[in-house]
Amino acid sequence: MKRIGHWIDGAEVAGTSNRHGPVYDPADGRVQAQVDFASVSEVDEVVASAVAAQKSWGQSSLSRRAEILFRFRELLDGRKAELARILTSEHGKVFSDAMGEISRGLENVEFACGVPHLLKGEHSEQAANGVDVYSLRQPLGVVAAITPFNFPAMVPIWMLANAIACGNACVLKPSEKDPSASLFLANLLKEAGLPDGVLNVINGDKTVVDRLIEHPAVAALSFVGSTPIAKYIYENGTRHGKRVQALGGAKNHMVVLPDADVEMAADAAVSAAYGSAGERCMAVALVVAVGAVADPLVAAIASRLGRIKVGPGTDPANEMGPLITREHRDRVASYLDIAVNEGATVVRDGRQDKFENDGFFLGLSLVDHVKPGTRVYKDEIFGPVLSVVRVDTYEEALNLVNTHEYGNGTAIFTRDGGAARRFQREVDVGMVGINVPVPVPVSYYSFGGWRSSLFGDHHMYGPEGIRFFTRTKVVTSRWPDPSTSVIDLGFPRNR
Ligand code: NAD
């Protein structure tokens, strides 16, 4: 059985704790590898290596850091098909989707290549006579990155590109369900010239995360995952005096107004709800159909679902792959029974679809007449189940979005510019799409939700990522006028 170890000081090393977990191929249901779970003492070794590496990395010139990041960008771009195959193999997403994930990650590396510009401080000359005031942005030291299973390449890149660019050493703890992408990235960064120890990858579970939370040499925790764990990381990390950004779960509404282009809205809902088998924090989970658009919209969505090919992500004909584990697939499927019990209508039941092997597949499912307050409405299902809620007015739709526990992303579909503009102003959600179903910000903005979708003050990547991974220092300096200097600089002296 293949073993997956850790990446410490520039090399892959086997774990020593005798604890490990299974890594499946979700397309056939078989265990393809065992990933080592680190012990507390292994975490301590990794942090010690990061502390040592950061001392000189934090002093490295901005041009050297940019040069390494540029090389990393070129290597990643050149080998993205190889990385995409790793994503498909361990996560299950189809190859084209995996390539898309890497492209979004590449954007974040490109942003970080601009580090000489991004770390510029401010300068006020002559704040008082002979006094200048200026600010510096300096690294935090060692930072930890803890990532979820659903974007095994992109989310680690969201964190590590900016963390490293800012002069920190980064200890990455990827999801134990699909850890190989992180090791691949660490390998490429070494090839790009990153000094050993500046990025370490430590695999494992709660034991590793808890030690990172407590470790006195870890200055900050950057986390993406489910809301209960995000809250846990935020509360415990801050209690240990750390800077924390913790992004949580989501349940995103797509509001469709009566004037929307129904065909365009149906295409958008289908790609945003079922892409990556619905395992995206920016997936559309709820369509809110306003007024008379509901019947034609549900019909248009339903008519598309039978045509979408579901199967192993390695087959280019397939458009949707399996879910991450058997337990997760069964949990997602259970919501179809819950929906019926709660009085909703199952328009398409993906459990009826037959698959050739024992992979963790579930067919595309659509539920109509979902009522606010029910579990199907409230819970993050995180699978290929799209729910439709019918309301009469824009105000009702807005109220639904604004009172949901999660406030990660939302979208409105309309041909009315005034309505769209009003929505962008009135909606209480971190990322808003106007006729764009998955409004993930480009890398030079930052990514983050509101309410239970984010704990902390900083959004992820982009300018807020740079602020998260640096601390500012303000210098107030006084230099007397050279004409009063004791050294003769050739200026006429005041007598
Ligand atoms: P998860 O919360 O189960 O795991 C995330 C990380 O936390 C993993 O590295 C895991 O090992 C660790 N972890 C799990 N349980 C822990 C515990 N009890 N104590 C300490 N650490 C623990 O999330 P997941 O299932 O891997 O990912 C899916 C979730 O992530 C969904 O809720 C999704 O919405 C969310 N997500 C959010 C965003 C966002 O940007 N807001 C992006 C991607 C995913």
Coordinates of C-alpha atoms and ligand atoms in Angstrom, one line a residue:
M1 CA 0.0 0.0 0.0
K2 CA 1.4 3.4 -1.0
R3 CA 2.3 5.6 2.0
I4 CA 2.1 9.4 2.0
G5 CA 4.4 11.1 4.5
H6 CA 5.2 14.7 5.4
W7 CA 7.4 17.3 3.7
I8 CA 10.0 18.6 6.2
D9 CA 13.2 20.6 5.4
G10 CA 12.9 20.1 1.7
A11 CA 12.2 16.3 1.5
E12 CA 9.4 13.9 1.9
V13 CA 9.8 11.9 5.1
A14 CA 7.8 9.0 6.5
G15 CA 5.8 9.6 9.7
T16 CA 7.0 8.0 13.0
S17 CA 3.7 8.0 15.0
N18 CA 2.2 4.8 13.6
R19 CA -1.0 6.6 13.1
H20 CA -2.5 7.0 9.6
G21 CA -5.7 7.3 7.6
P22 CA -7.0 6.1 4.3
V23 CA -6.9 8.0 1.0
Y24 CA -9.6 6.7 -1.3
D25 CA -10.0 6.8 -5.0
P26 CA -13.6 8.1 -4.9
A27 CA -14.3 6.9 -8.4
D28 CA -13.9 3.2 -7.5
G29 CA -14.3 3.3 -3.7
R30 CA -10.9 1.6 -3.0
V31 CA -8.3 2.8 -0.6
Q32 CA -5.3 3.8 -2.8
A33 CA -2.9 5.0 -0.1
Q34 CA -2.4 5.5 3.6
V35 CA -1.4 9.0 4.8
D36 CA 0.7 9.3 8.0
F37 CA -0.8 11.3 10.9
A38 CA 1.8 13.3 12.8
S39 CA 2.2 13.2 16.6
V40 CA 2.7 16.2 18.8
S41 CA 6.4 15.7 18.8
E42 CA 6.5 15.6 15.0
V43 CA 4.6 18.8 14.8
D44 CA 7.1 20.4 17.2
E45 CA 10.0 19.2 14.9
V46 CA 8.3 20.8 11.9
V47 CA 7.7 24.1 13.7
A48 CA 11.3 24.1 14.9
S49 CA 12.5 23.6 11.3
A50 CA 10.2 26.5 10.2
V51 CA 11.4 28.8 12.9
A52 CA 15.0 28.2 11.8
A53 CA 14.3 28.7 8.1
Q54 CA 12.3 31.9 8.7
K55 CA 15.2 33.7 10.3
S56 CA 17.0 34.1 7.0
W57 CA 13.9 33.9 4.7
G58 CA 12.4 36.9 6.6
Q59 CA 15.6 38.8 5.7
S60 CA 15.7 37.8 2.0
S61 CA 15.4 40.6 -0.5
L62 CA 12.0 41.2 -2.2
S63 CA 13.5 40.6 -5.6
R64 CA 14.7 37.1 -4.5
R65 CA 11.3 36.3 -3.2
A66 CA 9.6 37.5 -6.4
E67 CA 12.1 35.6 -8.5
I68 CA 11.3 32.3 -6.7
L69 CA 7.6 32.9 -7.0
F70 CA 7.9 33.7 -10.7
R71 CA 9.8 30.4 -11.2
F72 CA 7.2 28.5 -9.1
R73 CA 4.5 30.0 -11.4
E74 CA 6.2 28.8 -14.5
L75 CA 6.8 25.3 -13.0
L76 CA 3.2 25.0 -11.8
D77 CA 1.8 26.2 -15.2
G78 CA 4.1 23.7 -17.0
R79 CA 3.0 20.7 -14.8
K80 CA -0.6 21.6 -14.1
A81 CA -1.9 18.5 -16.0
E82 CA 0.1 16.3 -13.7
L83 CA -1.3 18.0 -10.6
A84 CA -4.8 17.9 -12.1
R85 CA -4.5 14.1 -12.4
I86 CA -3.6 14.0 -8.7
L87 CA -6.7 16.0 -7.8
T88 CA -8.9 13.8 -9.9
S89 CA -7.5 10.7 -8.4
E90 CA -7.9 11.7 -4.7
H91 CA -10.7 14.2 -4.7
G92 CA -12.7 12.8 -7.7
K93 CA -13.5 16.0 -9.5
V94 CA -13.4 15.7 -13.3
F95 CA -10.1 16.6 -15.0
S96 CA -11.4 19.9 -16.6
D97 CA -12.6 21.0 -13.2
A98 CA -9.2 20.1 -11.7
M99 CA -7.5 22.2 -14.4
G100 CA -9.8 25.1 -13.5
E101 CA -9.0 24.9 -9.9
I102 CA -5.3 25.1 -10.7
S103 CA -5.8 28.1 -12.9
R104 CA -7.5 30.0 -10.1
G105 CA -4.5 29.0 -7.8
L106 CA -2.1 30.3 -10.5
E107 CA -3.8 33.7 -10.3
N108 CA -2.9 33.8 -6.6
V109 CA 0.8 33.0 -7.3
E110 CA 0.8 35.8 -10.0
F111 CA -0.6 38.2 -7.4
A112 CA 2.1 37.2 -4.9
C113 CA 4.8 37.8 -7.6
G114 CA 4.1 41.5 -7.1
V115 CA 5.3 41.4 -3.6
P116 CA 7.9 44.2 -4.0
H117 CA 4.9 46.5 -4.8
L118 CA 2.6 44.9 -2.2
L119 CA 4.8 45.4 0.7
K120 CA 5.4 49.2 0.2
G121 CA 4.7 51.2 3.3
E122 CA 3.6 54.8 3.6
H123 CA 5.9 57.8 4.2
S124 CA 5.1 61.3 5.5
E125 CA 8.0 63.6 5.0
Q126 CA 8.4 66.6 7.5
A127 CA 5.6 65.6 9.9
A128 CA 7.3 68.1 12.2
N129 CA 10.5 70.0 11.7
G130 CA 13.1 67.5 10.8
V131 CA 10.7 64.6 11.5
D132 CA 9.6 61.9 9.0
V133 CA 7.1 59.2 9.8
Y134 CA 6.8 56.0 7.8
S135 CA 5.4 52.5 8.0
L136 CA 7.0 49.1 7.3
R137 CA 5.3 45.8 6.7
Q138 CA 7.2 42.9 8.3
P139 CA 6.5 39.1 8.4
L140 CA 4.8 37.5 11.4
G141 CA 7.3 34.6 11.6
V142 CA 5.8 31.0 11.4
V143 CA 2.2 30.8 10.2
A144 CA 0.1 27.7 9.9
A145 CA -2.3 26.9 7.0
I146 CA -5.1 24.3 7.6
T147 CA -7.1 23.4 4.5
P148 CA -10.2 21.5 3.5
F149 CA -10.6 18.6 1.1
N150 CA -12.6 20.3 -1.6
F151 CA -9.9 22.4 -3.2
P152 CA -6.7 20.5 -2.4
A153 CA -4.5 22.7 -4.6
M154 CA -6.2 26.1 -4.8
V155 CA -6.8 26.7 -1.1
P156 CA -3.3 25.8 0.0
I157 CA -2.0 28.2 -2.7
W158 CA -4.4 30.9 -1.5
M159 CA -2.5 30.8 1.8
L160 CA 1.1 29.8 1.0
A161 CA 1.7 32.2 -1.9
N162 CA 1.1 35.3 0.1
A163 CA 2.5 33.9 3.4
I164 CA 5.8 33.1 1.8
A165 CA 6.0 36.2 -0.3
C166 CA 5.6 38.3 2.9
G167 CA 8.7 36.6 4.4
N168 CA 7.0 34.0 6.7
A169 CA 7.7 30.3 7.0
C170 CA 4.5 28.3 6.4
V171 CA 3.5 25.0 8.0
L172 CA 0.7 23.5 5.8
K173 CA -1.7 20.9 7.2
P174 CA -3.8 19.8 4.3
S175 CA -7.0 17.7 4.4
E176 CA -6.2 14.1 5.3
K177 CA -8.6 13.0 2.6
D178 CA -6.5 14.3 -0.4
P179 CA -3.0 15.3 0.8
S180 CA -0.9 14.6 -2.2
A181 CA -1.5 17.9 -4.0
S182 CA 0.2 19.8 -1.1
L183 CA 3.3 17.6 -1.3
F184 CA 3.4 18.2 -5.1
L185 CA 3.3 22.0 -4.5
A186 CA 6.1 21.7 -1.9
N187 CA 8.2 19.8 -4.4
L188 CA 7.7 22.5 -7.1
L189 CA 8.6 25.3 -4.6
K190 CA 11.8 23.6 -3.8
E191 CA 12.6 23.2 -7.5
A192 CA 11.8 26.9 -7.8
G193 CA 14.5 27.7 -5.3
L194 CA 12.6 28.1 -2.0
P195 CA 15.0 27.4 0.9
D196 CA 14.2 24.2 2.8
G197 CA 11.9 24.7 5.8
V198 CA 10.2 27.8 4.5
L199 CA 7.3 25.5 3.5
N200 CA 6.7 22.3 5.5
V201 CA 3.7 20.0 5.0
I202 CA 2.5 18.1 8.0
N203 CA -0.2 15.5 7.5
G204 CA -2.7 14.5 10.1
D205 CA -5.9 15.1 12.0
K206 CA -7.1 17.0 15.1
T207 CA -4.0 16.1 17.0
V208 CA -1.9 18.1 14.5
V209 CA -4.3 21.0 14.4
D210 CA -4.6 21.3 18.2
R211 CA -0.8 21.4 18.5
L212 CA -0.5 24.1 15.9
I213 CA -3.2 26.1 17.8
E214 CA -1.2 25.8 21.0
H215 CA 2.3 26.0 19.8
P216 CA 3.9 29.2 21.1
A217 CA 6.1 29.7 17.9
V218 CA 3.1 29.7 15.5
A219 CA 2.1 33.3 15.1
A220 CA -1.0 33.0 12.9
L221 CA -3.6 30.4 11.7
S222 CA -5.1 30.6 8.3
F223 CA -8.0 28.1 8.1
V224 CA -10.6 27.1 5.5
G225 CA -13.2 24.4 6.2
S226 CA -16.6 23.8 7.8
T227 CA -18.2 26.3 10.2
P228 CA -18.0 24.2 13.4
I229 CA -14.2 23.7 12.9
A230 CA -13.7 27.3 11.8
K231 CA -15.3 28.6 15.0
Y232 CA -13.3 26.1 17.0
I233 CA -10.0 27.3 15.4
Y234 CA -10.9 31.0 15.8
E235 CA -11.9 30.7 19.4
N236 CA -9.0 28.6 20.5
G237 CA -6.4 30.3 18.2
T238 CA -7.3 33.7 19.5
R239 CA -7.3 32.4 23.1
H240 CA -3.7 31.4 22.5
G241 CA -2.9 34.9 21.3
K242 CA -2.7 34.1 17.6
R243 CA -3.9 36.1 14.6
V244 CA -6.7 33.9 13.0
Q245 CA -8.6 34.0 9.8
A246 CA -11.1 31.1 9.7
L247 CA -13.4 30.7 6.7
G248 CA -16.4 28.4 7.2
G249 CA -19.2 26.8 5.4
A250 CA -21.8 28.2 3.1
K251 CA -25.3 27.9 1.6
N252 CA -25.5 30.2 -1.3
H253 CA -28.7 31.7 -2.7
M254 CA -29.2 32.5 -6.4
V255 CA -32.1 34.9 -6.7
V256 CA -33.9 34.9 -10.0
L257 CA -36.2 37.8 -10.7
P258 CA -39.3 37.5 -13.0
D259 CA -37.6 39.4 -15.8
A260 CA -34.5 37.2 -15.9
D261 CA -33.4 35.3 -19.1
V262 CA -34.7 31.9 -18.0
E263 CA -32.4 29.9 -20.3
M264 CA -29.3 31.8 -19.1
A265 CA -30.4 31.5 -15.4
A266 CA -31.0 27.7 -15.8
D267 CA -27.5 27.2 -17.4
A268 CA -25.9 29.2 -14.6
A269 CA -27.8 27.3 -11.8
V270 CA -26.9 23.9 -13.3
S271 CA -23.2 24.6 -13.6
A272 CA -23.0 26.4 -10.2
A273 CA -25.0 23.8 -8.3
Y274 CA -23.5 20.6 -9.8
G275 CA -19.9 21.5 -10.7
S276 CA -17.5 19.5 -8.6
A277 CA -20.5 17.5 -7.4
G278 CA -21.7 20.5 -5.4
E279 CA -18.6 20.3 -3.1
R280 CA -17.8 24.0 -3.5
C281 CA -18.2 26.6 -0.8
M282 CA -19.4 28.9 -3.6
A283 CA -21.8 26.4 -5.1
V284 CA -25.4 27.6 -5.6
A285 CA -27.4 25.5 -3.2
L286 CA -30.7 27.4 -3.2
V287 CA -32.4 29.0 -6.2
V288 CA -34.9 31.6 -5.0
A289 CA -37.5 32.0 -7.8
V290 CA -39.4 35.2 -7.6
G291 CA -43.0 35.2 -8.9
A292 CA -43.9 33.7 -12.2
V293 CA -40.4 32.7 -13.2
A294 CA -40.6 29.6 -10.9
D295 CA -42.4 27.1 -13.2
P296 CA -40.4 27.8 -16.4
L297 CA -37.1 28.0 -14.4
V298 CA -37.7 24.6 -12.6
A299 CA -38.6 23.1 -16.0
A300 CA -35.5 24.5 -17.7
I301 CA -33.2 23.2 -14.9
A302 CA -34.8 19.8 -14.8
S303 CA -34.6 19.4 -18.6
R304 CA -30.8 19.8 -18.5
L305 CA -30.1 17.3 -15.7
G306 CA -30.6 14.0 -17.5
R307 CA -28.1 15.1 -20.2
I308 CA -25.2 15.6 -17.8
K309 CA -22.8 12.7 -17.7
V310 CA -21.7 11.5 -14.3
G311 CA -18.8 9.1 -13.9
P312 CA -15.0 8.8 -13.1
G313 CA -13.2 12.1 -13.5
T314 CA -10.5 10.5 -15.6
D315 CA -13.0 10.1 -18.5
P316 CA -13.1 13.4 -20.4
A317 CA -16.7 12.7 -21.4
N318 CA -17.9 13.0 -17.8
E319 CA -19.0 16.3 -16.5
M320 CA -19.5 15.4 -12.8
G321 CA -17.5 13.0 -10.6
P322 CA -18.1 11.2 -7.3
L323 CA -18.3 12.7 -3.8
I324 CA -15.3 12.5 -1.5
T325 CA -16.3 9.5 0.7
R326 CA -19.0 6.9 1.0
E327 CA -20.2 8.4 4.3
H328 CA -20.5 11.9 2.8
R329 CA -22.4 10.6 -0.3
D330 CA -24.8 8.7 2.0
R331 CA -25.3 11.8 4.2
V332 CA -26.0 14.0 1.1
A333 CA -28.4 11.4 -0.3
S334 CA -30.3 11.3 3.0
Y335 CA -31.5 14.8 2.4
L336 CA -33.7 13.5 -0.4
D337 CA -35.8 11.6 2.2
I338 CA -35.6 14.5 4.6
A339 CA -37.0 16.8 1.8
V340 CA -40.0 14.5 1.3
N341 CA -40.7 14.4 5.0
E342 CA -40.5 18.2 5.2
G343 CA -43.1 18.5 2.5
A344 CA -40.9 19.4 -0.5
T345 CA -41.1 17.9 -4.0
V346 CA -38.2 15.8 -5.3
V347 CA -38.2 16.7 -9.0
R348 CA -35.2 14.5 -9.7
D349 CA -33.8 11.8 -7.4
G350 CA -30.1 11.1 -8.1
R351 CA -30.3 7.9 -6.2
Q352 CA -32.2 6.3 -9.1
D353 CA -29.1 6.6 -11.4
K354 CA -27.0 3.5 -11.7
F355 CA -23.2 3.5 -11.7
E356 CA -20.9 0.8 -12.9
N357 CA -18.6 0.4 -9.9
D358 CA -18.5 1.0 -6.2
G359 CA -17.4 4.7 -6.5
F360 CA -19.0 7.3 -4.2
F361 CA -21.5 8.6 -6.9
L362 CA -24.8 10.3 -6.5
G363 CA -26.8 11.5 -9.5
L364 CA -27.9 15.1 -9.9
S365 CA -30.9 15.8 -7.7
L366 CA -33.4 18.7 -7.7
V367 CA -35.9 19.5 -4.9
D368 CA -38.7 22.1 -5.4
H369 CA -41.1 23.9 -3.0
V370 CA -38.4 23.9 -0.2
K371 CA -39.7 25.9 2.8
P372 CA -37.5 28.3 4.8
G373 CA -36.8 26.9 8.3
T374 CA -36.6 23.3 7.1
R375 CA -33.3 21.3 7.3
V376 CA -33.0 21.1 3.5
Y377 CA -33.2 24.9 3.5
K378 CA -30.8 25.6 6.4
D379 CA -28.1 22.9 6.3
E380 CA -25.0 22.9 4.2
I381 CA -25.6 19.7 2.2
F382 CA -22.4 20.0 0.1
G383 CA -23.4 17.7 -2.7
P384 CA -25.3 17.6 -6.0
V385 CA -28.7 18.5 -4.5
L386 CA -30.2 21.8 -5.7
S387 CA -33.2 23.2 -3.8
V388 CA -35.7 25.7 -5.1
V389 CA -37.6 28.1 -2.9
R390 CA -40.5 30.0 -4.3
V391 CA -41.4 33.6 -3.2
D392 CA -43.6 36.3 -4.4
T393 CA -41.5 39.4 -4.1
Y394 CA -37.9 40.8 -4.3
E395 CA -38.2 41.8 -0.6
E396 CA -39.0 38.3 0.5
A397 CA -36.0 37.0 -1.5
L398 CA -33.7 39.6 0.0
N399 CA -35.0 38.8 3.5
L400 CA -34.2 35.1 3.0
V401 CA -30.7 35.8 1.9
N402 CA -30.0 38.2 4.7
T403 CA -31.4 36.0 7.5
H404 CA -29.7 32.8 6.6
E405 CA -27.0 31.6 9.0
Y406 CA -24.4 31.7 6.2
G407 CA -23.4 34.8 4.1
N408 CA -20.6 33.5 1.8
G409 CA -21.8 34.1 -1.7
T410 CA -25.0 35.1 -3.5
A411 CA -26.1 36.0 -7.0
I412 CA -29.0 37.8 -8.7
F413 CA -30.3 37.1 -12.2
T414 CA -32.2 40.0 -13.8
R415 CA -32.2 42.3 -16.8
D416 CA -33.0 45.3 -14.6
G417 CA -29.9 47.3 -13.7
G418 CA -31.7 49.2 -11.0
A419 CA -32.8 46.0 -9.3
A420 CA -29.3 44.5 -9.5
R421 CA -27.8 47.7 -8.1
R422 CA -30.3 47.8 -5.2
F423 CA -29.5 44.1 -4.4
Q424 CA -25.7 44.7 -4.3
R425 CA -26.3 47.5 -1.8
E426 CA -28.9 45.8 0.4
V427 CA -27.7 42.2 0.5
D428 CA -25.7 41.2 3.6
V429 CA -23.3 38.7 2.0
G430 CA -19.5 38.9 1.4
M431 CA -19.4 38.1 -2.3
V432 CA -22.1 39.1 -4.8
G433 CA -22.7 38.1 -8.4
I434 CA -24.9 40.0 -10.9
N435 CA -25.8 37.5 -13.6
V436 CA -22.6 35.6 -12.4
P437 CA -23.5 32.5 -10.4
V438 CA -20.1 31.8 -8.7
P439 CA -18.7 35.2 -7.9
V440 CA -15.2 34.1 -6.6
P441 CA -13.2 37.4 -6.7
V442 CA -10.1 37.6 -8.9
S443 CA -6.9 37.4 -7.0
Y444 CA -6.3 41.1 -6.7
Y445 CA -9.5 41.4 -4.6
S446 CA -10.0 39.2 -1.5
F447 CA -12.3 36.3 -0.8
G448 CA -14.5 36.1 2.3
G449 CA -18.1 35.7 3.5
W450 CA -20.1 37.2 6.3
R451 CA -21.8 35.8 9.4
S452 CA -21.0 32.0 10.0
S453 CA -19.0 31.9 6.8
L454 CA -16.0 33.7 8.3
F455 CA -14.5 34.2 11.7
G456 CA -11.8 36.9 12.0
D457 CA -11.1 40.3 10.5
H458 CA -9.3 39.5 7.3
H459 CA -10.6 37.9 4.1
M460 CA -8.5 35.4 2.3
Y461 CA -5.8 36.2 -0.4
G462 CA -5.4 39.4 -2.4
P463 CA -4.7 42.7 -0.5
E464 CA -6.3 41.4 2.8
G465 CA -4.1 38.3 2.6
I466 CA -1.0 40.5 2.5
R467 CA -2.3 42.4 5.5
F468 CA -3.1 39.2 7.3
F469 CA 0.5 37.8 6.8
T470 CA 2.3 41.0 7.9
R471 CA 2.4 43.3 10.8
T472 CA 3.0 47.0 10.5
K473 CA 5.6 49.0 12.3
V474 CA 5.6 52.8 12.2
V475 CA 8.9 54.7 12.5
T476 CA 9.1 58.3 13.6
S477 CA 12.6 59.7 12.8
R478 CA 14.3 63.0 13.5
W479 CA 17.3 64.1 11.6
P480 CA 18.6 67.6 12.2
D481 CA 19.1 69.8 9.2
P482 CA 22.6 69.0 7.8
S483 CA 23.5 72.7 8.1
T484 CA 23.6 72.1 11.9
S485 CA 25.6 68.8 11.7
V486 CA 28.9 68.5 13.6
I487 CA 30.4 66.8 10.5
D488 CA 31.4 69.2 7.8
L489 CA 29.2 68.2 4.8
G490 CA 30.1 71.3 2.8
F491 CA 26.9 73.1 3.8
P492 CA 27.2 76.7 5.0
R493 CA 27.0 76.5 8.8
N494 CA 24.4 78.6 10.8
R495 CA 26.4 80.8 13.0
Ligands
NAD1 P1 -13.5 20.3 7.7 O1 -13.8 21.4 8.6 O2 -13.9 18.9 8.1 O3 -11.8 20.1 7.7 C1 -11.0 21.2 7.4 C2 -9.7 21.0 8.0 O4 -9.8 20.9 9.5 C3 -9.0 19.7 7.6 O5 -7.6 20.0 7.4 C4 -9.2 18.8 8.8 O6 -8.2 17.8 9.0 C5 -9.3 19.7 10.0 N1 -10.2 19.2 11.0 C6 -11.3 18.5 10.9 N2 -11.9 18.2 12.1 C7 -11.2 18.9 13.0 C8 -11.3 19.0 14.4 N3 -12.3 18.4 15.1 N4 -10.3 19.7 15.1 C9 -9.3 20.3 14.4 N5 -9.2 20.2 13.0 C10 -10.1 19.5 12.3 O7 -13.9 20.7 6.3 P2 -13.9 19.7 5.0 O8 -15.0 18.7 5.1 O9 -12.5 19.3 4.7 O10 -14.2 20.8 3.8 C11 -15.5 21.2 3.5 C12 -16.0 22.4 4.2 O11 -15.1 23.5 4.0 C13 -17.4 22.9 3.8 O12 -18.1 23.3 4.9 C14 -17.1 24.0 2.9 O13 -18.1 25.0 2.8 C15 -15.9 24.6 3.6 N6 -15.1 25.5 2.6 C16 -15.2 26.8 2.8 C17 -14.6 27.6 2.0 C18 -14.6 29.1 2.1 O14 -13.9 29.8 1.5 N7 -15.5 29.7 3.0 C19 -13.8 27.1 0.9 C20 -13.7 25.7 0.8 C21 -14.4 24.9 1.7

